[in-house]
PDB file of C-alpha atoms in Angstrom:
ATOM      1  CA  UNK A   1     -26.720 -23.313  39.811  1.00 46.00           C
ATOM      2  CA  UNK A   2     -23.878 -21.743  37.998  1.00 49.00           C
ATOM      3  CA  UNK A   3     -22.275 -23.573  34.864  1.00 48.00           C
ATOM      4  CA  UNK A   4     -18.426 -23.310  35.242  1.00 49.00           C
ATOM      5  CA  UNK A   5     -17.913 -24.979  32.207  1.00 45.00           C
ATOM      6  CA  UNK A   6     -14.654 -23.583  30.471  1.00 44.00           C
ATOM      7  CA  UNK A   7     -16.140 -22.337  26.707  1.00 52.00           C
ATOM      8  CA  UNK A   8     -15.134 -24.544  23.690  1.00 51.00           C
ATOM      9  CA  UNK A   9     -12.921 -22.031  22.306  1.00 51.00           C
ATOM     10  CA  UNK A  10     -10.878 -21.554  25.768  1.00 51.00           C
ATOM     11  CA  UNK A  11     -10.381 -25.353  25.629  1.00 55.00           C
ATOM     12  CA  UNK A  12      -8.825 -25.706  21.860  1.00 81.00           C
ATOM     13  CA  UNK A  13      -5.806 -22.814  23.121  1.00 92.00           C
ATOM     14  CA  UNK A  14      -2.776 -23.777  23.829  1.00 94.00           C
ATOM     15  CA  UNK A  15       0.994 -22.254  23.635  1.00 95.00           C
ATOM     16  CA  UNK A  16       3.636 -22.700  20.946  1.00 95.00           C
ATOM     17  CA  UNK A  17       7.036 -21.496  20.209  1.00 96.00           C
ATOM     18  CA  UNK A  18       8.268 -21.351  16.719  1.00 95.00           C
ATOM     19  CA  UNK A  19       9.576 -19.112  14.011  1.00 94.00           C
ATOM     20  CA  UNK A  20       8.055 -16.607  11.793  1.00 94.00           C
ATOM     21  CA  UNK A  21       7.989 -18.126   8.053  1.00 93.00           C
ATOM     22  CA  UNK A  22       7.227 -14.758   7.161  1.00 91.00           C
ATOM     23  CA  UNK A  23       4.981 -11.535   7.741  1.00 90.00           C
ATOM     24  CA  UNK A  24       3.710  -8.834   5.209  1.00 87.00           C
ATOM     25  CA  UNK A  25       2.450  -6.198   7.386  1.00 82.00           C
ATOM     26  CA  UNK A  26       1.352  -4.434   3.602  1.00 82.00           C
ATOM     27  CA  UNK A  27      -1.552  -7.323   3.755  1.00 89.00           C
ATOM     28  CA  UNK A  28      -1.584  -7.485   7.436  1.00 89.00           C
ATOM     29  CA  UNK A  29      -0.330 -11.072   8.251  1.00 93.00           C
ATOM     30  CA  UNK A  30       2.136 -13.639   8.093  1.00 93.00           C
ATOM     31  CA  UNK A  31       3.047 -17.200   8.767  1.00 96.00           C
ATOM     32  CA  UNK A  32       4.668 -19.316  12.015  1.00 96.00           C
ATOM     33  CA  UNK A  33       6.074 -22.598  11.930  1.00 95.00           C
ATOM     34  CA  UNK A  34       5.556 -24.165  15.200  1.00 95.00           C
ATOM     35  CA  UNK A  35       8.602 -26.415  16.863  1.00 95.00           C
ATOM     36  CA  UNK A  36       6.310 -28.958  17.217  1.00 93.00           C
ATOM     37  CA  UNK A  37       5.736 -29.075  13.526  1.00 91.00           C
ATOM     38  CA  UNK A  38       1.883 -28.950  12.455  1.00 90.00           C
ATOM     39  CA  UNK A  39      -0.079 -26.742  10.133  1.00 92.00           C
ATOM     40  CA  UNK A  40       1.525 -23.094   9.434  1.00 94.00           C
ATOM     41  CA  UNK A  41       0.112 -20.742  12.053  1.00 96.00           C
ATOM     42  CA  UNK A  42      -1.491 -17.546  11.173  1.00 96.00           C
ATOM     43  CA  UNK A  43      -0.571 -14.302  12.454  1.00 96.00           C
ATOM     44  CA  UNK A  44      -2.739 -11.540  11.916  1.00 95.00           C
ATOM     45  CA  UNK A  45      -1.532  -7.841  12.157  1.00 92.00           C
ATOM     46  CA  UNK A  46      -3.975  -7.174  15.035  1.00 93.00           C
ATOM     47  CA  UNK A  47      -2.656 -10.131  16.966  1.00 94.00           C
ATOM     48  CA  UNK A  48       0.912  -8.539  16.650  1.00 90.00           C
ATOM     49  CA  UNK A  49      -0.341  -4.675  17.877  1.00 86.00           C
ATOM     50  CA  UNK A  50      -1.764  -6.164  20.865  1.00 88.00           C
ATOM     51  CA  UNK A  51       1.451  -7.308  22.063  1.00 86.00           C
ATOM     52  CA  UNK A  52       3.441  -3.983  20.753  1.00 80.00           C
ATOM     53  CA  UNK A  53       4.270  -4.015  17.278  1.00 84.00           C
ATOM     54  CA  UNK A  54       3.270  -3.695  14.113  1.00 82.00           C
ATOM     55  CA  UNK A  55       5.799  -5.887  11.851  1.00 86.00           C
ATOM     56  CA  UNK A  56       7.979  -9.123  12.966  1.00 89.00           C
ATOM     57  CA  UNK A  57      11.069 -10.083  11.183  1.00 86.00           C
ATOM     58  CA  UNK A  58      11.055 -13.281   9.218  1.00 87.00           C
ATOM     59  CA  UNK A  59      13.083 -16.106  11.549  1.00 87.00           C
ATOM     60  CA  UNK A  60      11.852 -14.432  14.819  1.00 89.00           C
ATOM     61  CA  UNK A  61      11.367 -16.178  17.249  1.00 92.00           C
ATOM     62  CA  UNK A  62       8.203 -16.272  19.033  1.00 94.00           C
ATOM     63  CA  UNK A  63       5.894 -18.049  21.707  1.00 95.00           C
ATOM     64  CA  UNK A  64       2.305 -17.617  21.104  1.00 96.00           C
ATOM     65  CA  UNK A  65      -0.920 -18.692  22.417  1.00 96.00           C
ATOM     66  CA  UNK A  66      -2.380 -20.393  19.577  1.00 96.00           C
ATOM     67  CA  UNK A  67      -6.459 -21.600  18.932  1.00 95.00           C
ATOM     68  CA  UNK A  68      -7.815 -23.916  16.513  1.00 92.00           C
ATOM     69  CA  UNK A  69     -10.585 -22.598  14.277  1.00 90.00           C
ATOM     70  CA  UNK A  70     -12.619 -22.895  11.262  1.00 89.00           C
ATOM     71  CA  UNK A  71      -9.961 -21.366   9.199  1.00 87.00           C
ATOM     72  CA  UNK A  72      -6.852 -23.482  10.764  1.00 91.00           C
ATOM     73  CA  UNK A  73      -4.670 -22.862  13.861  1.00 94.00           C
ATOM     74  CA  UNK A  74      -4.541 -18.637  14.631  1.00 96.00           C
ATOM     75  CA  UNK A  75      -1.972 -17.120  16.710  1.00 96.00           C
ATOM     76  CA  UNK A  76      -4.470 -15.263  19.198  1.00 96.00           C
ATOM     77  CA  UNK A  77      -1.640 -14.050  21.630  1.00 95.00           C
ATOM     78  CA  UNK A  78       2.005 -12.935  21.565  1.00 93.00           C
ATOM     79  CA  UNK A  79       3.695 -13.904  24.722  1.00 92.00           C
ATOM     80  CA  UNK A  80       7.546 -12.807  23.324  1.00 90.00           C
ATOM     81  CA  UNK A  81       9.660 -12.584  20.179  1.00 88.00           C
ATOM     82  CA  UNK A  82      12.996 -12.873  20.374  1.00 86.00           C
ATOM     83  CA  UNK A  83      15.118 -11.145  17.211  1.00 82.00           C
ATOM     84  CA  UNK A  84      16.916 -13.563  14.601  1.00 81.00           C
ATOM     85  CA  UNK A  85      19.831 -15.301  16.105  1.00 72.00           C
ATOM     86  CA  UNK A  86      21.862 -14.958  13.163  1.00 58.00           C
ATOM     87  CA  UNK A  87      22.399 -11.631  10.833  1.00 50.00           C
ATOM     88  CA  UNK A  88      23.214 -12.143   7.178  1.00 47.00           C
ATOM     89  CA  UNK A  89      23.460  -7.639   6.677  1.00 46.00           C
ATOM     90  CA  UNK A  90      26.150  -6.933   9.395  1.00 46.00           C
ATOM     91  CA  UNK A  91      28.492  -5.786   7.271  1.00 44.00           C
ATOM     92  CA  UNK A  92      26.368  -3.300   6.045  1.00 44.00           C
ATOM     93  CA  UNK A  93      26.843  -1.406   9.480  1.00 56.00           C
ATOM     94  CA  UNK A  94      30.229  -0.769   9.694  1.00 58.00           C
ATOM     95  CA  UNK A  95      29.524   2.319  11.502  1.00 56.00           C
ATOM     96  CA  UNK A  96      28.274  -0.623  14.894  1.00 58.00           C
ATOM     97  CA  UNK A  97      31.330  -2.415  14.728  1.00 53.00           C
ATOM     98  CA  UNK A  98      33.476  -0.403  16.565  1.00 53.00           C
ATOM     99  CA  UNK A  99      30.758  -0.016  19.015  1.00 49.00           C
ATOM    100  CA  UNK A 100      30.304  -3.558  20.144  1.00 53.00           C
ATOM    101  CA  UNK A 101      27.616  -3.909  23.242  1.00 53.00           C
ATOM    102  CA  UNK A 102      25.635  -0.316  23.259  1.00 63.00           C
ATOM    103  CA  UNK A 103      25.202   1.209  26.726  1.00 77.00           C
ATOM    104  CA  UNK A 104      22.916   3.862  25.962  1.00 82.00           C
ATOM    105  CA  UNK A 105      19.889   4.294  27.621  1.00 88.00           C
ATOM    106  CA  UNK A 106      16.216   3.647  25.480  1.00 89.00           C
ATOM    107  CA  UNK A 107      14.999   6.807  24.514  1.00 92.00           C
ATOM    108  CA  UNK A 108      11.146   7.641  23.441  1.00 93.00           C
ATOM    109  CA  UNK A 109      10.957   8.381  19.251  1.00 93.00           C
ATOM    110  CA  UNK A 110       9.058   8.410  16.403  1.00 94.00           C
ATOM    111  CA  UNK A 111       9.171   7.177  13.083  1.00 94.00           C
ATOM    112  CA  UNK A 112       9.736  10.288  10.876  1.00 94.00           C
ATOM    113  CA  UNK A 113       9.567   7.585   7.348  1.00 94.00           C
ATOM    114  CA  UNK A 114      10.906   4.514   6.892  1.00 92.00           C
ATOM    115  CA  UNK A 115      11.197   2.619   3.193  1.00 89.00           C
ATOM    116  CA  UNK A 116      11.979  -0.897   3.830  1.00 84.00           C
ATOM    117  CA  UNK A 117      12.727  -1.264   0.126  1.00 81.00           C
ATOM    118  CA  UNK A 118      15.536   1.051   0.092  1.00 86.00           C
ATOM    119  CA  UNK A 119      16.625  -0.282   3.976  1.00 86.00           C
ATOM    120  CA  UNK A 120      16.534   2.897   5.795  1.00 91.00           C
ATOM    121  CA  UNK A 121      14.538   5.794   7.563  1.00 93.00           C
ATOM    122  CA  UNK A 122      14.598   8.488   9.968  1.00 95.00           C
ATOM    123  CA  UNK A 123      13.215   9.266  13.574  1.00 95.00           C
ATOM    124  CA  UNK A 124      13.135  11.862  15.938  1.00 94.00           C
ATOM    125  CA  UNK A 125      13.343  11.970  19.374  1.00 93.00           C
ATOM    126  CA  UNK A 126      11.624  13.452  21.853  1.00 90.00           C
ATOM    127  CA  UNK A 127      12.940  16.779  23.192  1.00 88.00           C
ATOM    128  CA  UNK A 128      15.590  16.533  20.178  1.00 87.00           C
ATOM    129  CA  UNK A 129      15.695  18.503  16.662  1.00 86.00           C
ATOM    130  CA  UNK A 130      18.622  16.282  15.070  1.00 89.00           C
ATOM    131  CA  UNK A 131      17.105  12.865  13.007  1.00 93.00           C
ATOM    132  CA  UNK A 132      17.985   9.691  13.683  1.00 94.00           C
ATOM    133  CA  UNK A 133      19.237   6.874  11.130  1.00 94.00           C
ATOM    134  CA  UNK A 134      17.135   3.791  11.452  1.00 93.00           C
ATOM    135  CA  UNK A 135      18.986   0.862   9.376  1.00 91.00           C
ATOM    136  CA  UNK A 136      16.542  -1.829   8.022  1.00 88.00           C
ATOM    137  CA  UNK A 137      19.530  -4.559   9.513  1.00 87.00           C
ATOM    138  CA  UNK A 138      18.902  -2.925  13.170  1.00 89.00           C
ATOM    139  CA  UNK A 139      15.345  -3.503  12.752  1.00 87.00           C
ATOM    140  CA  UNK A 140      15.933  -6.607  11.759  1.00 84.00           C
ATOM    141  CA  UNK A 141      18.018  -7.743  14.720  1.00 84.00           C
ATOM    142  CA  UNK A 142      15.712  -5.952  17.253  1.00 82.00           C
ATOM    143  CA  UNK A 143      12.700  -8.049  15.645  1.00 82.00           C
ATOM    144  CA  UNK A 144      10.895  -6.145  13.558  1.00 86.00           C
ATOM    145  CA  UNK A 145      10.402  -6.223   9.927  1.00 83.00           C
ATOM    146  CA  UNK A 146       8.814  -2.828   8.943  1.00 86.00           C
ATOM    147  CA  UNK A 147       7.291   0.532  10.448  1.00 89.00           C
ATOM    148  CA  UNK A 148       4.831   2.748   9.976  1.00 88.00           C
ATOM    149  CA  UNK A 149       5.647   6.713   9.792  1.00 91.00           C
ATOM    150  CA  UNK A 150       4.075   7.827  13.689  1.00 90.00           C
ATOM    151  CA  UNK A 151       4.782   4.656  15.131  1.00 89.00           C
ATOM    152  CA  UNK A 152       6.146   5.264  18.804  1.00 89.00           C
ATOM    153  CA  UNK A 153       9.534   3.710  19.548  1.00 91.00           C
ATOM    154  CA  UNK A 154      11.895   2.942  22.161  1.00 91.00           C
ATOM    155  CA  UNK A 155      15.956   3.831  20.441  1.00 92.00           C
ATOM    156  CA  UNK A 156      18.970   3.198  22.279  1.00 91.00           C
ATOM    157  CA  UNK A 157      20.777   6.189  19.830  1.00 91.00           C
ATOM    158  CA  UNK A 158      25.050   6.191  19.428  1.00 90.00           C
ATOM    159  CA  UNK A 159      26.668   8.894  17.376  1.00 87.00           C
ATOM    160  CA  UNK A 160      28.099   7.270  14.434  1.00 82.00           C
ATOM    161  CA  UNK A 161      30.314   8.291  11.740  1.00 79.00           C
ATOM    162  CA  UNK A 162      27.809  10.100   8.967  1.00 78.00           C
ATOM    163  CA  UNK A 163      25.593  11.566  12.683  1.00 87.00           C
ATOM    164  CA  UNK A 164      23.233   9.916  14.832  1.00 91.00           C
ATOM    165  CA  UNK A 165      21.839   6.164  14.320  1.00 92.00           C
ATOM    166  CA  UNK A 166      19.903   4.092  15.836  1.00 92.00           C
ATOM    167  CA  UNK A 167      21.790   0.865  17.631  1.00 90.00           C
ATOM    168  CA  UNK A 168      18.750  -0.774  19.044  1.00 89.00           C
ATOM    169  CA  UNK A 169      15.024  -0.470  18.223  1.00 90.00           C
ATOM    170  CA  UNK A 170      11.928  -1.651  20.091  1.00 86.00           C
ATOM    171  CA  UNK A 171       8.271  -0.936  19.701  1.00 81.00           C
ATOM    172  CA  UNK A 172       7.348   1.382  22.372  1.00 80.00           C
ATOM    173  CA  UNK A 173       5.076  -0.733  23.991  1.00 72.00           C
ATOM    174  CA  UNK A 174       7.181  -3.788  24.102  1.00 67.00           C
ATOM    175  CA  UNK A 175      10.047  -1.652  25.422  1.00 63.00           C
ATOM    176  CA  UNK A 176       7.861  -0.790  29.093  1.00 63.00           C
ATOM    177  CA  UNK A 177       8.464  -4.500  30.054  1.00 59.00           C
ATOM    178  CA  UNK A 178      13.147  -4.003  29.709  1.00 54.00           C
ATOM    179  CA  UNK A 179      15.181  -3.084  32.030  1.00 48.00           C
ATOM    180  CA  UNK A 180      17.530  -0.067  31.704  1.00 46.00           C
TER     181      UNK A 180
END
């Protein structure tokens, strides 16, 4: 007779919603605070990459599948990420203020370079020679915290006062599920 019992590790899994307390892409991990309370939940970069992102913004709302381990509660799957509701640095993006809701298509691109400390970087859109300016606040609004050179993106691009700039940025894999 075949054993149809569920392994212990699967029994301990549950879906939780919470806020990202902090995430450091250099260290490769961060923590989530569940809406229901309890201990902080470890979020490892590999779990985030399985969702299609290499970083996540602090205070982003996440839905994750968690599992109790010998080392504590850990996220084993990211189901959704919603960017933080309140944006502190909106005034740094005066170029976007004139545009309101951007009705540009998501375009495939790749990070040329991004410096979180400086708060900006550049990307290339496939098939275009022009660089696209990436501002850290646009990343934050899009639920991202940092980008790595060569990372694939889906970008809504506008022609700003100083040239082409990103109005919205998504990890490529996460953008595949968005309707345009």
